[in-house]
PDB file of C-alpha atoms and ligand atoms in Angstrom:
ATOM      1  CA  MET A  19     118.164  70.195  99.919  1.00 81.00           C
ATOM      2  CA  SER A  20     114.454  70.240  98.798  1.00 89.00           C
ATOM      3  CA  SER A  21     112.125  67.872 100.633  1.00 93.00           C
ATOM      4  CA  VAL A  22     109.181  65.863  99.327  1.00 95.00           C
ATOM      5  CA  LEU A  23     106.457  64.132 101.029  1.00 97.00           C
ATOM      6  CA  ILE A  24     104.706  61.332  98.972  1.00 98.00           C
ATOM      7  CA  VAL A  25     101.328  60.390  99.844  1.00 98.00           C
ATOM      8  CA  GLU A  26     100.416  57.239  98.132  1.00 97.00           C
ATOM      9  CA  ASP A  27      99.164  53.859  99.164  1.00 97.00           C
ATOM     10  CA  GLU A  28     100.415  51.728  96.425  1.00 95.00           C
ATOM     11  CA  LYS A  29     103.804  50.759  97.952  1.00 96.00           C
ATOM     12  CA  HIS A  30     105.748  50.123  94.734  1.00 94.00           C
ATOM     13  CA  ILE A  31     104.769  53.349  93.291  1.00 93.00           C
ATOM     14  CA  ALA A  32     105.840  55.206  96.370  1.00 96.00           C
ATOM     15  CA  ASP A  33     108.945  53.343  96.920  1.00 96.00           C
ATOM     16  CA  GLY A  34     109.884  53.779  93.133  1.00 93.00           C
ATOM     17  CA  LEU A  35     109.266  57.459  93.500  1.00 94.00           C
ATOM     18  CA  ARG A  36     111.330  57.825  96.652  1.00 96.00           C
ATOM     19  CA  TYR A  37     114.276  55.743  95.183  1.00 96.00           C
ATOM     20  CA  ASN A  38     114.317  58.249  92.148  1.00 94.00           C
ATOM     21  CA  LEU A  39     113.682  61.369  94.106  1.00 94.00           C
ATOM     22  CA  ARG A  40     116.578  60.560  96.311  1.00 95.00           C
ATOM     23  CA  ALA A  41     118.871  60.003  93.386  1.00 94.00           C
ATOM     24  CA  GLU A  42     118.000  63.467  92.219  1.00 92.00           C
ATOM     25  CA  GLY A  43     119.126  64.746  95.739  1.00 93.00           C
ATOM     26  CA  TYR A  44     115.627  65.339  97.421  1.00 94.00           C
ATOM     27  CA  ASP A  45     114.947  64.395 100.961  1.00 96.00           C
ATOM     28  CA  VAL A  46     111.855  62.066 100.742  1.00 97.00           C
ATOM     29  CA  ASP A  47     109.295  60.811 103.292  1.00 97.00           C
ATOM     30  CA  ILE A  48     106.352  58.507 102.445  1.00 98.00           C
ATOM     31  CA  ALA A  49     102.669  58.586 104.128  1.00 98.00           C
ATOM     32  CA  SER A  50     100.580  55.724 102.866  1.00 98.00           C
ATOM     33  CA  THR A  51      97.348  57.387 103.830  1.00 98.00           C
ATOM     34  CA  ALA A  52      96.131  61.058 104.185  1.00 98.00           C
ATOM     35  CA  GLU A  53      95.663  60.541 107.938  1.00 98.00           C
ATOM     36  CA  GLN A  54      99.540  59.649 108.167  1.00 98.00           C
ATOM     37  CA  ALA A  55     100.160  62.896 106.129  1.00 98.00           C
ATOM     38  CA  ALA A  56      97.996  64.980 108.233  1.00 97.00           C
ATOM     39  CA  THR A  57     100.028  63.826 111.398  1.00 97.00           C
ATOM     40  CA  LEU A  58     103.077  65.046 109.744  1.00 97.00           C
ATOM     41  CA  LEU A  59     102.028  68.281 108.029  1.00 96.00           C
ATOM     42  CA  LEU A  60      99.433  69.525 110.663  1.00 96.00           C
ATOM     43  CA  ASP A  61     100.293  68.005 113.997  1.00 95.00           C
ATOM     44  CA  LYS A  62     104.166  67.674 113.858  1.00 95.00           C
ATOM     45  CA  ARG A  63     104.270  70.868 111.388  1.00 93.00           C
ATOM     46  CA  THR A  64     106.746  69.054 109.533  1.00 94.00           C
ATOM     47  CA  ALA A  65     107.968  71.156 106.557  1.00 91.00           C
ATOM     48  CA  TYR A  66     108.251  70.047 102.995  1.00 92.00           C
ATOM     49  CA  ASP A  67     108.828  71.864  99.900  1.00 89.00           C
ATOM     50  CA  VAL A  68     106.483  69.802  97.852  1.00 93.00           C
ATOM     51  CA  VAL A  69     103.675  67.077  98.493  1.00 96.00           C
ATOM     52  CA  VAL A  70     102.873  64.588  95.898  1.00 97.00           C
ATOM     53  CA  LEU A  71      99.469  63.566  96.745  1.00 97.00           C
ATOM     54  CA  ASP A  72      97.444  60.721  95.182  1.00 96.00           C
ATOM     55  CA  VAL A  73      93.907  61.092  94.826  1.00 95.00           C
ATOM     56  CA  MET A  74      92.663  57.394  95.474  1.00 94.00           C
ATOM     57  CA  LEU A  75      93.685  56.757  98.966  1.00 96.00           C
ATOM     58  CA  PRO A  76      92.267  54.504 101.663  1.00 96.00           C
ATOM     59  CA  GLY A  77      90.159  56.558 104.189  1.00 95.00           C
ATOM     60  CA  MET A  78      90.356  60.315 103.516  1.00 97.00           C
ATOM     61  CA  ASP A  79      90.960  60.953  99.799  1.00 96.00           C
ATOM     62  CA  GLY A  80      93.414  63.349  98.245  1.00 96.00           C
ATOM     63  CA  PHE A  81      90.881  66.060  97.525  1.00 95.00           C
ATOM     64  CA  LEU A  82      89.636  66.142 101.067  1.00 96.00           C
ATOM     65  CA  PHE A  83      92.966  66.256 102.370  1.00 97.00           C
ATOM     66  CA  ALA A  84      94.238  69.083 100.160  1.00 96.00           C
ATOM     67  CA  SER A  85      91.307  71.154 101.161  1.00 94.00           C
ATOM     68  CA  LYS A  86      91.738  70.210 104.670  1.00 95.00           C
ATOM     69  CA  LEU A  87      95.333  71.584 104.548  1.00 94.00           C
ATOM     70  CA  ARG A  88      94.303  74.819 102.938  1.00 88.00           C
ATOM     71  CA  GLU A  89      91.610  75.301 105.516  1.00 88.00           C
ATOM     72  CA  ARG A  90      94.285  74.846 108.192  1.00 90.00           C
ATOM     73  CA  GLY A  91      96.495  77.373 106.610  1.00 84.00           C
ATOM     74  CA  ASN A  92      98.959  75.169 105.031  1.00 87.00           C
ATOM     75  CA  PHE A  93      99.919  76.261 101.558  1.00 83.00           C
ATOM     76  CA  VAL A  94     102.744  73.650 100.608  1.00 88.00           C
ATOM     77  CA  PRO A  95     102.637  73.038  96.854  1.00 88.00           C
ATOM     78  CA  ILE A  96     100.712  69.947  95.898  1.00 92.00           C
ATOM     79  CA  LEU A  97     101.152  68.022  93.164  1.00 93.00           C
ATOM     80  CA  MET A  98      97.979  65.867  92.606  1.00 93.00           C
ATOM     81  CA  LEU A  99      98.096  62.309  90.962  1.00 93.00           C
ATOM     82  CA  THR A 100      94.852  61.918  89.036  1.00 85.00           C
ATOM     83  CA  ALA A 101      93.233  59.249  87.012  1.00 78.00           C
ATOM     84  CA  ARG A 102      93.978  59.646  83.388  1.00 67.00           C
ATOM     85  CA  GLY A 103      91.328  61.264  81.239  1.00 64.00           C
ATOM     86  CA  GLN A 104      89.348  62.710  84.279  1.00 71.00           C
ATOM     87  CA  ALA A 105      89.427  66.182  83.609  1.00 74.00           C
ATOM     88  CA  GLN A 106      86.797  66.888  86.326  1.00 78.00           C
ATOM     89  CA  ASP A 107      89.280  65.158  88.794  1.00 82.00           C
ATOM     90  CA  VAL A 108      91.861  67.885  87.711  1.00 80.00           C
ATOM     91  CA  LEU A 109      89.254  70.886  88.256  1.00 80.00           C
ATOM     92  CA  ARG A 110      88.305  69.306  91.708  1.00 85.00           C
ATOM     93  CA  GLY A 111      91.828  69.010  92.548  1.00 86.00           C
ATOM     94  CA  PHE A 112      92.432  72.574  91.816  1.00 82.00           C
ATOM     95  CA  GLU A 113      89.369  73.687  93.640  1.00 83.00           C
ATOM     96  CA  ALA A 114      90.645  71.527  96.707  1.00 88.00           C
ATOM     97  CA  GLY A 115      93.630  73.687  96.522  1.00 85.00           C
ATOM     98  CA  ALA A 116      96.302  71.447  94.449  1.00 88.00           C
ATOM     99  CA  ASP A 117      98.731  73.355  92.589  1.00 84.00           C
ATOM    100  CA  ASP A 118      99.454  70.872  89.530  1.00 84.00           C
ATOM    101  CA  TYR A 119      98.395  67.556  88.570  1.00 85.00           C
ATOM    102  CA  LEU A 120      99.731  64.543  86.745  1.00 87.00           C
ATOM    103  CA  PRO A 121      97.596  61.753  85.397  1.00 87.00           C
ATOM    104  CA  LYS A 122      98.305  58.190  86.455  1.00 88.00           C
ATOM    105  CA  PRO A 123     100.147  56.097  85.050  1.00 88.00           C
ATOM    106  CA  PHE A 124     102.741  58.818  84.883  1.00 88.00           C
ATOM    107  CA  ASP A 125     106.162  59.164  83.189  1.00 88.00           C
ATOM    108  CA  LEU A 126     108.859  59.317  85.823  1.00 89.00           C
ATOM    109  CA  GLY A 127     110.799  62.029  84.078  1.00 88.00           C
ATOM    110  CA  VAL A 128     107.553  64.019  83.686  1.00 87.00           C
ATOM    111  CA  LEU A 129     106.824  64.017  87.265  1.00 90.00           C
ATOM    112  CA  LEU A 130     110.406  64.880  88.249  1.00 89.00           C
ATOM    113  CA  ALA A 131     110.270  67.893  85.895  1.00 86.00           C
ATOM    114  CA  ARG A 132     106.827  68.863  87.579  1.00 85.00           C
ATOM    115  CA  ILE A 133     108.254  68.656  90.903  1.00 89.00           C
ATOM    116  CA  HIS A 134     111.181  70.910  89.948  1.00 84.00           C
ATOM    117  CA  ALA A 135     108.830  73.272  88.291  1.00 77.00           C
ATOM    118  CA  LEU A 136     106.577  73.452  91.208  1.00 81.00           C
ATOM    119  CA  LEU A 137     109.614  74.322  93.547  1.00 80.00           C
ATOM    120  CA  ARG A 138     110.393  77.276  91.020  1.00 73.00           C
ATOM    121  CA  ARG A 139     106.778  78.244  90.388  1.00 67.00           C
ATOM    122  CA  ARG A 140     106.619  80.992  92.958  1.00 56.00           C
ATOM    123  CA  GLU A 141     109.477  82.546  91.282  1.00 58.00           C
ATOM    124  CA  TRP A 142     107.812  81.981  87.630  1.00 54.00           C
ATOM    125  CA  LEU A 143     104.935  83.789  89.004  1.00 56.00           C
ATOM    126  CA  ARG A 144     106.603  86.559  90.381  1.00 51.00           C
ATOM    127  CA  LYS A 145     108.957  87.069  87.300  1.00 49.00           C
ATOM    128  CA  ASP A 146     109.273  84.999  83.955  1.00 43.00           C
ATOM    129  CA  ARG A 147     106.012  83.159  83.306  1.00 42.00           C
ATOM    130  CA  MET A 148     103.686  86.232  82.892  1.00 49.00           C
ATOM    131  CA  PRO A 149     104.218  89.840  82.323  1.00 51.00           C
ATOM    132  CA  ALA A 150     104.411  92.172  85.444  1.00 55.00           C
ATOM    133  CA  ALA A 151     100.866  92.686  86.940  1.00 58.00           C
ATOM    134  CA  THR A 152     100.906  96.458  86.185  1.00 60.00           C
ATOM    135  CA  ALA A 153     102.383  98.625  83.411  1.00 58.00           C
ATOM    136  CA  ASP A 154     105.064 100.112  85.786  1.00 62.00           C
ATOM    137  CA  GLY A 155     106.605  96.536  86.451  1.00 66.00           C
ATOM    138  CA  SER A 156     105.180  96.223  90.030  1.00 73.00           C
ATOM    139  CA  ASN A 157     103.758  93.073  91.357  1.00 82.00           C
ATOM    140  CA  ILE A 158     101.149  94.830  93.517  1.00 86.00           C
ATOM    141  CA  VAL A 159      97.855  95.450  92.079  1.00 87.00           C
ATOM    142  CA  ASP A 160      95.845  98.275  93.797  1.00 86.00           C
ATOM    143  CA  LEU A 161      92.038  97.635  93.506  1.00 84.00           C
ATOM    144  CA  GLY A 162      91.012 100.755  95.569  1.00 82.00           C
ATOM    145  CA  ASN A 163      90.492  99.531  99.008  1.00 85.00           C
ATOM    146  CA  LYS A 164      92.260  96.192  98.442  1.00 88.00           C
ATOM    147  CA  THR A 165      95.665  95.381  97.432  1.00 91.00           C
ATOM    148  CA  ILE A 166      96.866  92.078  95.656  1.00 90.00           C
ATOM    149  CA  ASP A 167     100.675  91.366  96.256  1.00 89.00           C
ATOM    150  CA  PHE A 168     101.675  88.715  93.799  1.00 85.00           C
ATOM    151  CA  ASP A 169     105.113  88.554  95.286  1.00 81.00           C
ATOM    152  CA  ALA A 170     103.765  87.318  98.836  1.00 81.00           C
ATOM    153  CA  LEU A 171     100.672  85.710  96.955  1.00 84.00           C
ATOM    154  CA  GLU A 172      98.523  87.855  99.272  1.00 88.00           C
ATOM    155  CA  LEU A 173      95.463  89.788  99.228  1.00 91.00           C
ATOM    156  CA  ARG A 174      95.057  92.668 101.622  1.00 91.00           C
ATOM    157  CA  SER A 175      92.096  94.398 102.700  1.00 87.00           C
ATOM    158  CA  GLY A 176      92.358  96.794 105.597  1.00 85.00           C
ATOM    159  CA  GLU A 177      93.454  94.521 108.565  1.00 87.00           C
ATOM    160  CA  GLN A 178      92.821  91.385 106.776  1.00 87.00           C
ATOM    161  CA  THR A 179      95.076  89.315 104.847  1.00 88.00           C
ATOM    162  CA  VAL A 180      94.152  86.413 102.552  1.00 86.00           C
ATOM    163  CA  HIS A 181      96.670  83.984 101.275  1.00 84.00           C
ATOM    164  CA  LEU A 182      96.077  82.900  97.674  1.00 84.00           C
ATOM    165  CA  THR A 183      97.022  79.521  96.343  1.00 80.00           C
ATOM    166  CA  LEU A 184      99.182  79.377  93.244  1.00 77.00           C
ATOM    167  CA  MET A 185      96.303  78.527  91.194  1.00 78.00           C
ATOM    168  CA  GLU A 186      94.183  81.305  92.506  1.00 84.00           C
ATOM    169  CA  ALA A 187      97.008  83.801  91.953  1.00 86.00           C
ATOM    170  CA  GLU A 188      97.456  82.450  88.557  1.00 85.00           C
ATOM    171  CA  LEU A 189      93.869  82.971  87.457  1.00 89.00           C
ATOM    172  CA  LEU A 190      93.760  86.252  89.109  1.00 90.00           C
ATOM    173  CA  ARG A 191      97.091  87.209  87.401  1.00 89.00           C
ATOM    174  CA  TYR A 192      95.588  86.121  83.987  1.00 91.00           C
ATOM    175  CA  LEU A 193      92.481  88.076  84.330  1.00 93.00           C
ATOM    176  CA  ILE A 194      94.480  91.157  85.425  1.00 90.00           C
ATOM    177  CA  ASN A 195      96.878  90.706  82.496  1.00 90.00           C
ATOM    178  CA  HIS A 196      93.714  90.886  80.176  1.00 92.00           C
ATOM    179  CA  ASP A 197      92.241  93.834  81.949  1.00 91.00           C
ATOM    180  CA  GLY A 198      89.357  95.158  80.018  1.00 93.00           C
ATOM    181  CA  ARG A 199      89.161  92.341  77.497  1.00 95.00           C
ATOM    182  CA  ILE A 200      86.717  89.490  77.580  1.00 95.00           C
ATOM    183  CA  VAL A 201      88.259  85.962  78.075  1.00 94.00           C
ATOM    184  CA  SER A 202      86.423  82.922  77.407  1.00 91.00           C
ATOM    185  CA  ARG A 203      86.093  79.807  79.764  1.00 87.00           C
ATOM    186  CA  SER A 204      87.971  77.591  77.180  1.00 85.00           C
ATOM    187  CA  ALA A 205      90.999  80.253  76.990  1.00 89.00           C
ATOM    188  CA  ILE A 206      91.032  79.991  80.788  1.00 87.00           C
ATOM    189  CA  LEU A 207      90.963  76.264  80.974  1.00 82.00           C
ATOM    190  CA  GLU A 208      93.897  76.110  78.270  1.00 83.00           C
ATOM    191  CA  ASP A 209      96.012  79.017  79.287  1.00 85.00           C
ATOM    192  CA  VAL A 210      95.831  78.763  83.033  1.00 82.00           C
ATOM    193  CA  TRP A 211      95.225  75.045  83.744  1.00 74.00           C
ATOM    194  CA  GLY A 212      96.765  73.687  80.486  1.00 71.00           C
ATOM    195  CA  LEU A 213      93.450  71.579  79.922  1.00 69.00           C
ATOM    196  CA  ARG A 214      92.495  71.052  76.337  1.00 65.00           C
ATOM    197  CA  GLU A 215      90.003  68.261  76.839  1.00 58.00           C
ATOM    198  CA  ASP A 216      86.348  68.885  76.584  1.00 59.00           C
ATOM    199  CA  THR A 217      85.971  69.713  80.052  1.00 61.00           C
ATOM    200  CA  ASP A 218      82.785  71.079  81.746  1.00 63.00           C
ATOM    201  CA  THR A 219      83.883  74.619  81.795  1.00 68.00           C
ATOM    202  CA  ARG A 220      81.401  75.622  84.508  1.00 67.00           C
ATOM    203  CA  ALA A 221      83.959  74.200  87.063  1.00 66.00           C
ATOM    204  CA  ILE A 222      85.795  77.613  86.352  1.00 80.00           C
ATOM    205  CA  ASP A 223      82.839  79.472  87.832  1.00 82.00           C
ATOM    206  CA  ASN A 224      83.510  78.008  91.317  1.00 78.00           C
ATOM    207  CA  PHE A 225      86.865  79.551  91.092  1.00 83.00           C
ATOM    208  CA  ILE A 226      85.537  82.924  90.089  1.00 90.00           C
ATOM    209  CA  VAL A 227      83.202  83.081  92.990  1.00 88.00           C
ATOM    210  CA  ARG A 228      86.097  82.455  95.314  1.00 86.00           C
ATOM    211  CA  LEU A 229      88.066  85.176  93.592  1.00 91.00           C
ATOM    212  CA  ARG A 230      85.060  87.555  93.714  1.00 93.00           C
ATOM    213  CA  LYS A 231      84.663  86.755  97.536  1.00 89.00           C
ATOM    214  CA  TYR A 232      88.450  88.063  97.935  1.00 89.00           C
ATOM    215  CA  ILE A 233      88.279  91.229  95.487  1.00 91.00           C
ATOM    216  CA  GLU A 234      84.894  92.540  95.454  1.00 91.00           C
ATOM    217  CA  ASP A 235      83.221  94.457  98.205  1.00 89.00           C
ATOM    218  CA  GLU A 236      79.836  92.945  97.189  1.00 91.00           C
ATOM    219  CA  PRO A 237      80.628  89.459  95.439  1.00 91.00           C
ATOM    220  CA  SER A 238      77.135  89.264  94.369  1.00 92.00           C
ATOM    221  CA  ARG A 239      77.321  92.546  92.555  1.00 94.00           C
ATOM    222  CA  PRO A 240      80.799  92.533  91.110  1.00 94.00           C
ATOM    223  CA  ARG A 241      82.405  95.427  89.739  1.00 92.00           C
ATOM    224  CA  HIS A 242      85.851  94.129  88.823  1.00 93.00           C
ATOM    225  CA  LEU A 243      85.224  90.567  87.985  1.00 94.00           C
ATOM    226  CA  LEU A 244      82.371  90.555  85.351  1.00 95.00           C
ATOM    227  CA  THR A 245      80.492  87.853  83.906  1.00 94.00           C
ATOM    228  CA  VAL A 246      79.949  88.200  80.174  1.00 93.00           C
ATOM    229  CA  ARG A 247      76.792  85.895  79.749  1.00 91.00           C
ATOM    230  CA  GLY A 248      77.625  83.035  77.149  1.00 86.00           C
ATOM    231  CA  VAL A 249      81.061  83.957  76.714  1.00 88.00           C
ATOM    232  CA  GLY A 250      83.240  84.044  79.837  1.00 91.00           C
ATOM    233  CA  TYR A 251      84.736  86.785  81.979  1.00 95.00           C
ATOM    234  CA  LYS A 252      85.915  90.230  82.045  1.00 94.00           C
ATOM    235  CA  PHE A 253      88.326  91.856  84.607  1.00 94.00           C
ATOM    236  CA  VAL A 254      88.042  95.567  84.910  1.00 92.00           C
ATOM    237  CA  SER A 255      90.607  97.133  87.190  1.00 84.00           C
ATOM    238  CA  ALA A 256      89.020 100.729  87.193  1.00 77.00           C
ATOM    239  CA  THR A 257      86.566 101.220  89.875  1.00 59.00           C
ATOM    240  CA  ALA A 258      84.222 103.382  87.753  1.00 49.00           C
ATOM    241  CA  GLU A 259      80.758 102.827  88.044  1.00 49.00           C
ATOM    242  CA  ALA A 260      80.236 101.103  84.618  1.00 45.00           C
ATOM    243  CA  ALA A 261      79.692  97.482  84.904  1.00 47.00           C
ATOM    244  CA  ALA A 262      79.634  96.440  81.318  1.00 48.00           C
ATOM    245  CA  GLY A 263      78.968  92.751  82.092  1.00 47.00           C
ATOM    246  CA  ASP A 264      76.016  91.306  83.734  1.00 47.00           C
ATOM    247  CA  ASP A 265      75.041  88.506  85.952  1.00 47.00           C
TER     248      ASP A 265
HETATM  249 CA1   CA B   9      96.188  55.187  95.312  1.00 69.52          CA
END
């Protein structure tokens, strides 16, 4: 049985969610503050399969809590509940480490579907949702002295292993699938995040900075993840000298 932690201070929403999730066969706990949720997830190390996290909470908000979880090495999938029409909140949520979002007020059926999808998402990343990372069907991408393992959601470099969030992995996967081709920021927004609104696309740049720290030897002089000024980005798997883009 899958277990869900609902972090939501509005009692009627939390109770309604719990009722419906239980009806679907989930184990459900409720935390009315991020601090309570931190006690469960970080102190008691209670394992959940999905966390439904409201952004607006008394005390620590959902953004801060999500980053705190990731900093502490907890990578439970997070579905963030954001205010409708706040595309910036969505990107902020992803930057904090959320894996998906749903604007409030939400449709219950949609929320259940999203939770279900999140539970299967690792599998999607591995198999169905995108083509295999490499031509030979492997999910391991070799970047010379670094290896990205999309099955384990890990990036390995010598002795070091970095855990990628689903979002980081999906963006990286998307760029790798477009190896050698320029992708625009708006294409990334739409294809990776499902955002069609007129969003400030510069928010993507923060993700790119993070990915560069993972995959580049010298993040300030990228050789794989190139900026194409005024357009977007280009991933180049080959480690040849040529840096067609510029920064
Ligand atoms: Ca709230």
